[in-house]
């Protein structure tokens, strides 16, 4: 978790966004659930990361 939070701090995003972006670099299809629009927006913004920063 410390490494995840460190990366999130470097790119000014949430640790959840970093985790989701990393999952996407592994050619997988994560299932994202959101009960609020803010949660969905947070998850979708993970798509904007440069994959080189996440690997």
PDB file of N, CA and C in Angstrom:
ATOM      1  N   UNK A   1       0.813  -1.187   0.000  1.00  0.00           N
ATOM      2  CA  UNK A   1       0.000   0.000   0.000  1.00  0.00           C
ATOM      3  C   UNK A   1       0.860   1.256   0.000  1.00  0.00           C
ATOM      4  N   UNK A   2       2.018   1.202   0.650  1.00  0.00           N
ATOM      5  CA  UNK A   2       2.873   2.387   0.695  1.00  0.00           C
ATOM      6  C   UNK A   2       3.330   2.793  -0.697  1.00  0.00           C
ATOM      7  N   UNK A   3       3.720   1.812  -1.505  1.00  0.00           N
ATOM      8  CA  UNK A   3       4.166   2.101  -2.870  1.00  0.00           C
ATOM      9  C   UNK A   3       3.010   2.655  -3.701  1.00  0.00           C
ATOM     10  N   UNK A   4       1.844   2.072  -3.542  1.00  0.00           N
ATOM     11  CA  UNK A   4       0.661   2.529  -4.264  1.00  0.00           C
ATOM     12  C   UNK A   4       0.344   3.981  -3.907  1.00  0.00           C
ATOM     13  N   UNK A   5       0.377   4.298  -2.640  1.00  0.00           N
ATOM     14  CA  UNK A   5       0.099   5.661  -2.194  1.00  0.00           C
ATOM     15  C   UNK A   5       1.189   6.630  -2.641  1.00  0.00           C
ATOM     16  N   UNK A   6       2.436   6.159  -2.706  1.00  0.00           N
ATOM     17  CA  UNK A   6       3.532   7.011  -3.175  1.00  0.00           C
ATOM     18  C   UNK A   6       3.345   7.370  -4.647  1.00  0.00           C
ATOM     19  N   UNK A   7       2.981   6.389  -5.449  1.00  0.00           N
ATOM     20  CA  UNK A   7       2.740   6.643  -6.877  1.00  0.00           C
ATOM     21  C   UNK A   7       1.562   7.593  -7.041  1.00  0.00           C
ATOM     22  N   UNK A   8       0.517   7.374  -6.287  1.00  0.00           N
ATOM     23  CA  UNK A   8      -0.665   8.240  -6.359  1.00  0.00           C
ATOM     24  C   UNK A   8      -0.296   9.680  -6.007  1.00  0.00           C
ATOM     25  N   UNK A   9       0.548   9.846  -5.020  1.00  0.00           N
ATOM     26  CA  UNK A   9       0.989  11.186  -4.633  1.00  0.00           C
ATOM     27  C   UNK A   9       1.822  11.858  -5.703  1.00  0.00           C
ATOM     28  N   UNK A  10       2.647  11.082  -6.395  1.00  0.00           N
ATOM     29  CA  UNK A  10       3.499  11.631  -7.459  1.00  0.00           C
ATOM     30  C   UNK A  10       2.685  12.180  -8.618  1.00  0.00           C
ATOM     31  N   UNK A  11       1.599  11.518  -8.952  1.00  0.00           N
ATOM     32  CA  UNK A  11       0.799  11.935 -10.110  1.00  0.00           C
ATOM     33  C   UNK A  11      -0.500  12.627  -9.696  1.00  0.00           C
ATOM     34  N   UNK A  12      -0.657  12.872  -8.388  1.00  0.00           N
ATOM     35  CA  UNK A  12      -1.784  13.627  -7.844  1.00  0.00           C
ATOM     36  C   UNK A  12      -3.142  13.010  -8.186  1.00  0.00           C
ATOM     37  N   UNK A  13      -3.264  11.717  -7.894  1.00  0.00           N
ATOM     38  CA  UNK A  13      -4.521  10.996  -8.093  1.00  0.00           C
ATOM     39  C   UNK A  13      -4.764  10.109  -6.876  1.00  0.00           C
ATOM     40  N   UNK A  14      -5.885   9.432  -6.854  1.00  0.00           N
ATOM     41  CA  UNK A  14      -6.184   8.533  -5.738  1.00  0.00           C
ATOM     42  C   UNK A  14      -5.481   7.191  -5.927  1.00  0.00           C
ATOM     43  N   UNK A  15      -5.295   6.482  -4.830  1.00  0.00           N
ATOM     44  CA  UNK A  15      -4.671   5.158  -4.920  1.00  0.00           C
ATOM     45  C   UNK A  15      -5.572   4.194  -5.693  1.00  0.00           C
ATOM     46  N   UNK A  16      -6.871   4.384  -5.618  1.00  0.00           N
ATOM     47  CA  UNK A  16      -7.799   3.564  -6.400  1.00  0.00           C
ATOM     48  C   UNK A  16      -7.611   3.755  -7.893  1.00  0.00           C
ATOM     49  N   UNK A  17      -7.350   4.984  -8.305  1.00  0.00           N
ATOM     50  CA  UNK A  17      -7.110   5.264  -9.719  1.00  0.00           C
ATOM     51  C   UNK A  17      -5.824   4.589 -10.187  1.00  0.00           C
ATOM     52  N   UNK A  18      -4.800   4.620  -9.356  1.00  0.00           N
ATOM     53  CA  UNK A  18      -3.536   3.968  -9.709  1.00  0.00           C
ATOM     54  C   UNK A  18      -3.743   2.463  -9.826  1.00  0.00           C
ATOM     55  N   UNK A  19      -4.449   1.872  -8.883  1.00  0.00           N
ATOM     56  CA  UNK A  19      -4.696   0.427  -8.911  1.00  0.00           C
ATOM     57  C   UNK A  19      -5.482   0.027 -10.156  1.00  0.00           C
ATOM     58  N   UNK A  20      -6.485   0.799 -10.499  1.00  0.00           N
ATOM     59  CA  UNK A  20      -7.281   0.499 -11.687  1.00  0.00           C
ATOM     60  C   UNK A  20      -6.452   0.670 -12.956  1.00  0.00           C
ATOM     61  N   UNK A  21      -5.658   1.731 -13.018  1.00  0.00           N
ATOM     62  CA  UNK A  21      -4.805   1.954 -14.190  1.00  0.00           C
ATOM     63  C   UNK A  21      -3.797   0.817 -14.345  1.00  0.00           C
ATOM     64  N   UNK A  22      -3.227   0.342 -13.233  1.00  0.00           N
ATOM     65  CA  UNK A  22      -2.269  -0.765 -13.289  1.00  0.00           C
ATOM     66  C   UNK A  22      -2.959  -2.024 -13.812  1.00  0.00           C
ATOM     67  N   UNK A  23      -4.163  -2.281 -13.319  1.00  0.00           N
ATOM     68  CA  UNK A  23      -4.920  -3.448 -13.772  1.00  0.00           C
ATOM     69  C   UNK A  23      -5.154  -3.396 -15.273  1.00  0.00           C
ATOM     70  N   UNK A  24      -5.446  -2.216 -15.782  1.00  0.00           N
ATOM     71  CA  UNK A  24      -5.692  -2.057 -17.217  1.00  0.00           C
ATOM     72  C   UNK A  24      -4.442  -2.313 -18.054  1.00  0.00           C
ATOM     73  N   UNK A  25      -3.248  -2.076 -17.495  1.00  0.00           N
ATOM     74  CA  UNK A  25      -2.014  -2.344 -18.249  1.00  0.00           C
ATOM     75  C   UNK A  25      -1.747  -3.835 -18.387  1.00  0.00           C
ATOM     76  N   UNK A  26      -2.442  -4.642 -17.617  1.00  0.00           N
ATOM     77  CA  UNK A  26      -2.259  -6.098 -17.648  1.00  0.00           C
ATOM     78  C   UNK A  26      -3.216  -6.776 -18.623  1.00  0.00           C
ATOM     79  N   UNK A  27      -3.840  -5.988 -19.477  1.00  0.00           N
ATOM     80  CA  UNK A  27      -4.768  -6.490 -20.497  1.00  0.00           C
ATOM     81  C   UNK A  27      -5.904  -7.297 -19.872  1.00  0.00           C
ATOM     82  N   UNK A  28      -6.402  -6.789 -18.776  1.00  0.00           N
ATOM     83  CA  UNK A  28      -7.545  -7.416 -18.123  1.00  0.00           C
ATOM     84  C   UNK A  28      -8.749  -6.487 -18.240  1.00  0.00           C
ATOM     85  N   UNK A  29      -9.869  -6.958 -17.812  1.00  0.00           N
ATOM     86  CA  UNK A  29     -11.102  -6.189 -17.901  1.00  0.00           C
ATOM     87  C   UNK A  29     -11.709  -6.063 -16.509  1.00  0.00           C
ATOM     88  N   UNK A  30     -11.277  -5.073 -15.747  1.00  0.00           N
ATOM     89  CA  UNK A  30     -11.820  -4.919 -14.400  1.00  0.00           C
ATOM     90  C   UNK A  30     -13.291  -4.514 -14.443  1.00  0.00           C
ATOM     91  N   UNK A  31     -14.035  -5.011 -13.485  1.00  0.00           N
ATOM     92  CA  UNK A  31     -15.441  -4.648 -13.356  1.00  0.00           C
ATOM     93  C   UNK A  31     -15.525  -3.570 -12.277  1.00  0.00           C
ATOM     94  N   UNK A  32     -15.996  -2.412 -12.668  1.00  0.00           N
ATOM     95  CA  UNK A  32     -16.042  -1.272 -11.758  1.00  0.00           C
ATOM     96  C   UNK A  32     -17.486  -1.027 -11.344  1.00  0.00           C
ATOM     97  N   UNK A  33     -17.688  -0.931 -10.059  1.00  0.00           N
ATOM     98  CA  UNK A  33     -19.015  -0.605  -9.547  1.00  0.00           C
ATOM     99  C   UNK A  33     -18.979   0.769  -8.901  1.00  0.00           C
ATOM    100  N   UNK A  34     -20.033   1.523  -9.065  1.00  0.00           N
ATOM    101  CA  UNK A  34     -20.094   2.857  -8.469  1.00  0.00           C
ATOM    102  C   UNK A  34     -21.519   3.144  -8.016  1.00  0.00           C
ATOM    103  N   UNK A  35     -21.636   3.612  -6.799  1.00  0.00           N
ATOM    104  CA  UNK A  35     -22.960   3.971  -6.277  1.00  0.00           C
ATOM    105  C   UNK A  35     -23.232   5.463  -6.439  1.00  0.00           C
ATOM    106  N   UNK A  36     -22.179   6.218  -6.750  1.00  0.00           N
ATOM    107  CA  UNK A  36     -22.331   7.665  -6.904  1.00  0.00           C
ATOM    108  C   UNK A  36     -21.571   8.114  -8.143  1.00  0.00           C
ATOM    109  N   UNK A  37     -22.014   9.196  -8.730  1.00  0.00           N
ATOM    110  CA  UNK A  37     -21.381   9.717  -9.932  1.00  0.00           C
ATOM    111  C   UNK A  37     -19.909  10.036  -9.686  1.00  0.00           C
ATOM    112  N   UNK A  38     -19.584  10.536  -8.516  1.00  0.00           N
ATOM    113  CA  UNK A  38     -18.197  10.848  -8.183  1.00  0.00           C
ATOM    114  C   UNK A  38     -17.301   9.624  -8.213  1.00  0.00           C
ATOM    115  N   UNK A  39     -17.824   8.486  -7.771  1.00  0.00           N
ATOM    116  CA  UNK A  39     -17.051   7.242  -7.801  1.00  0.00           C
ATOM    117  C   UNK A  39     -16.783   6.814  -9.241  1.00  0.00           C
ATOM    118  N   UNK A  40     -17.787   6.940 -10.082  1.00  0.00           N
ATOM    119  CA  UNK A  40     -17.626   6.578 -11.487  1.00  0.00           C
ATOM    120  C   UNK A  40     -16.631   7.504 -12.171  1.00  0.00           C
ATOM    121  N   UNK A  41     -16.721   8.788 -11.900  1.00  0.00           N
ATOM    122  CA  UNK A  41     -15.790   9.760 -12.474  1.00  0.00           C
ATOM    123  C   UNK A  41     -14.364   9.450 -12.043  1.00  0.00           C
ATOM    124  N   UNK A  42     -14.183   9.106 -10.777  1.00  0.00           N
ATOM    125  CA  UNK A  42     -12.864   8.755 -10.252  1.00  0.00           C
ATOM    126  C   UNK A  42     -12.301   7.538 -10.979  1.00  0.00           C
ATOM    127  N   UNK A  43     -13.122   6.534 -11.173  1.00  0.00           N
ATOM    128  CA  UNK A  43     -12.676   5.318 -11.854  1.00  0.00           C
ATOM    129  C   UNK A  43     -12.356   5.578 -13.321  1.00  0.00           C
ATOM    130  N   UNK A  44     -13.194   6.330 -13.988  1.00  0.00           N
ATOM    131  CA  UNK A  44     -12.967   6.601 -15.410  1.00  0.00           C
ATOM    132  C   UNK A  44     -11.720   7.438 -15.652  1.00  0.00           C
ATOM    133  N   UNK A  45     -11.353   8.271 -14.702  1.00  0.00           N
ATOM    134  CA  UNK A  45     -10.158   9.091 -14.894  1.00  0.00           C
ATOM    135  C   UNK A  45      -8.884   8.256 -14.866  1.00  0.00           C
ATOM    136  N   UNK A  46      -8.966   7.024 -14.395  1.00  0.00           N
ATOM    137  CA  UNK A  46      -7.806   6.129 -14.431  1.00  0.00           C
ATOM    138  C   UNK A  46      -7.400   5.817 -15.866  1.00  0.00           C
ATOM    139  N   UNK A  47      -8.306   6.002 -16.794  1.00  0.00           N
ATOM    140  CA  UNK A  47      -8.007   5.730 -18.204  1.00  0.00           C
ATOM    141  C   UNK A  47      -7.053   6.751 -18.808  1.00  0.00           C
ATOM    142  N   UNK A  48      -6.841   7.868 -18.143  1.00  0.00           N
ATOM    143  CA  UNK A  48      -6.011   8.932 -18.709  1.00  0.00           C
ATOM    144  C   UNK A  48      -4.538   8.828 -18.335  1.00  0.00           C
ATOM    145  N   UNK A  49      -4.179   7.868 -17.517  1.00  0.00           N
ATOM    146  CA  UNK A  49      -2.779   7.732 -17.118  1.00  0.00           C
ATOM    147  C   UNK A  49      -1.909   7.253 -18.264  1.00  0.00           C
ATOM    148  N   UNK A  50      -0.681   7.721 -18.278  1.00  0.00           N
ATOM    149  CA  UNK A  50       0.307   7.154 -19.200  1.00  0.00           C
ATOM    150  C   UNK A  50       0.726   5.814 -18.613  1.00  0.00           C
ATOM    151  N   UNK A  51       0.641   4.758 -19.393  1.00  0.00           N
ATOM    152  CA  UNK A  51       0.937   3.422 -18.865  1.00  0.00           C
ATOM    153  C   UNK A  51       2.379   3.291 -18.391  1.00  0.00           C
ATOM    154  N   UNK A  52       3.293   4.069 -18.921  1.00  0.00           N
ATOM    155  CA  UNK A  52       4.693   3.998 -18.498  1.00  0.00           C
ATOM    156  C   UNK A  52       4.847   4.411 -17.039  1.00  0.00           C
ATOM    157  N   UNK A  53       4.020   5.311 -16.555  1.00  0.00           N
ATOM    158  CA  UNK A  53       4.101   5.746 -15.163  1.00  0.00           C
ATOM    159  C   UNK A  53       3.592   4.678 -14.213  1.00  0.00           C
ATOM    160  N   UNK A  54       2.728   3.829 -14.684  1.00  0.00           N
ATOM    161  CA  UNK A  54       2.113   2.825 -13.826  1.00  0.00           C
ATOM    162  C   UNK A  54       2.932   1.546 -13.773  1.00  0.00           C
ATOM    163  N   UNK A  55       3.540   1.170 -14.860  1.00  0.00           N
ATOM    164  CA  UNK A  55       4.302  -0.086 -14.891  1.00  0.00           C
ATOM    165  C   UNK A  55       5.433   0.021 -13.945  1.00  0.00           C
TER     166      UNK A  55
END
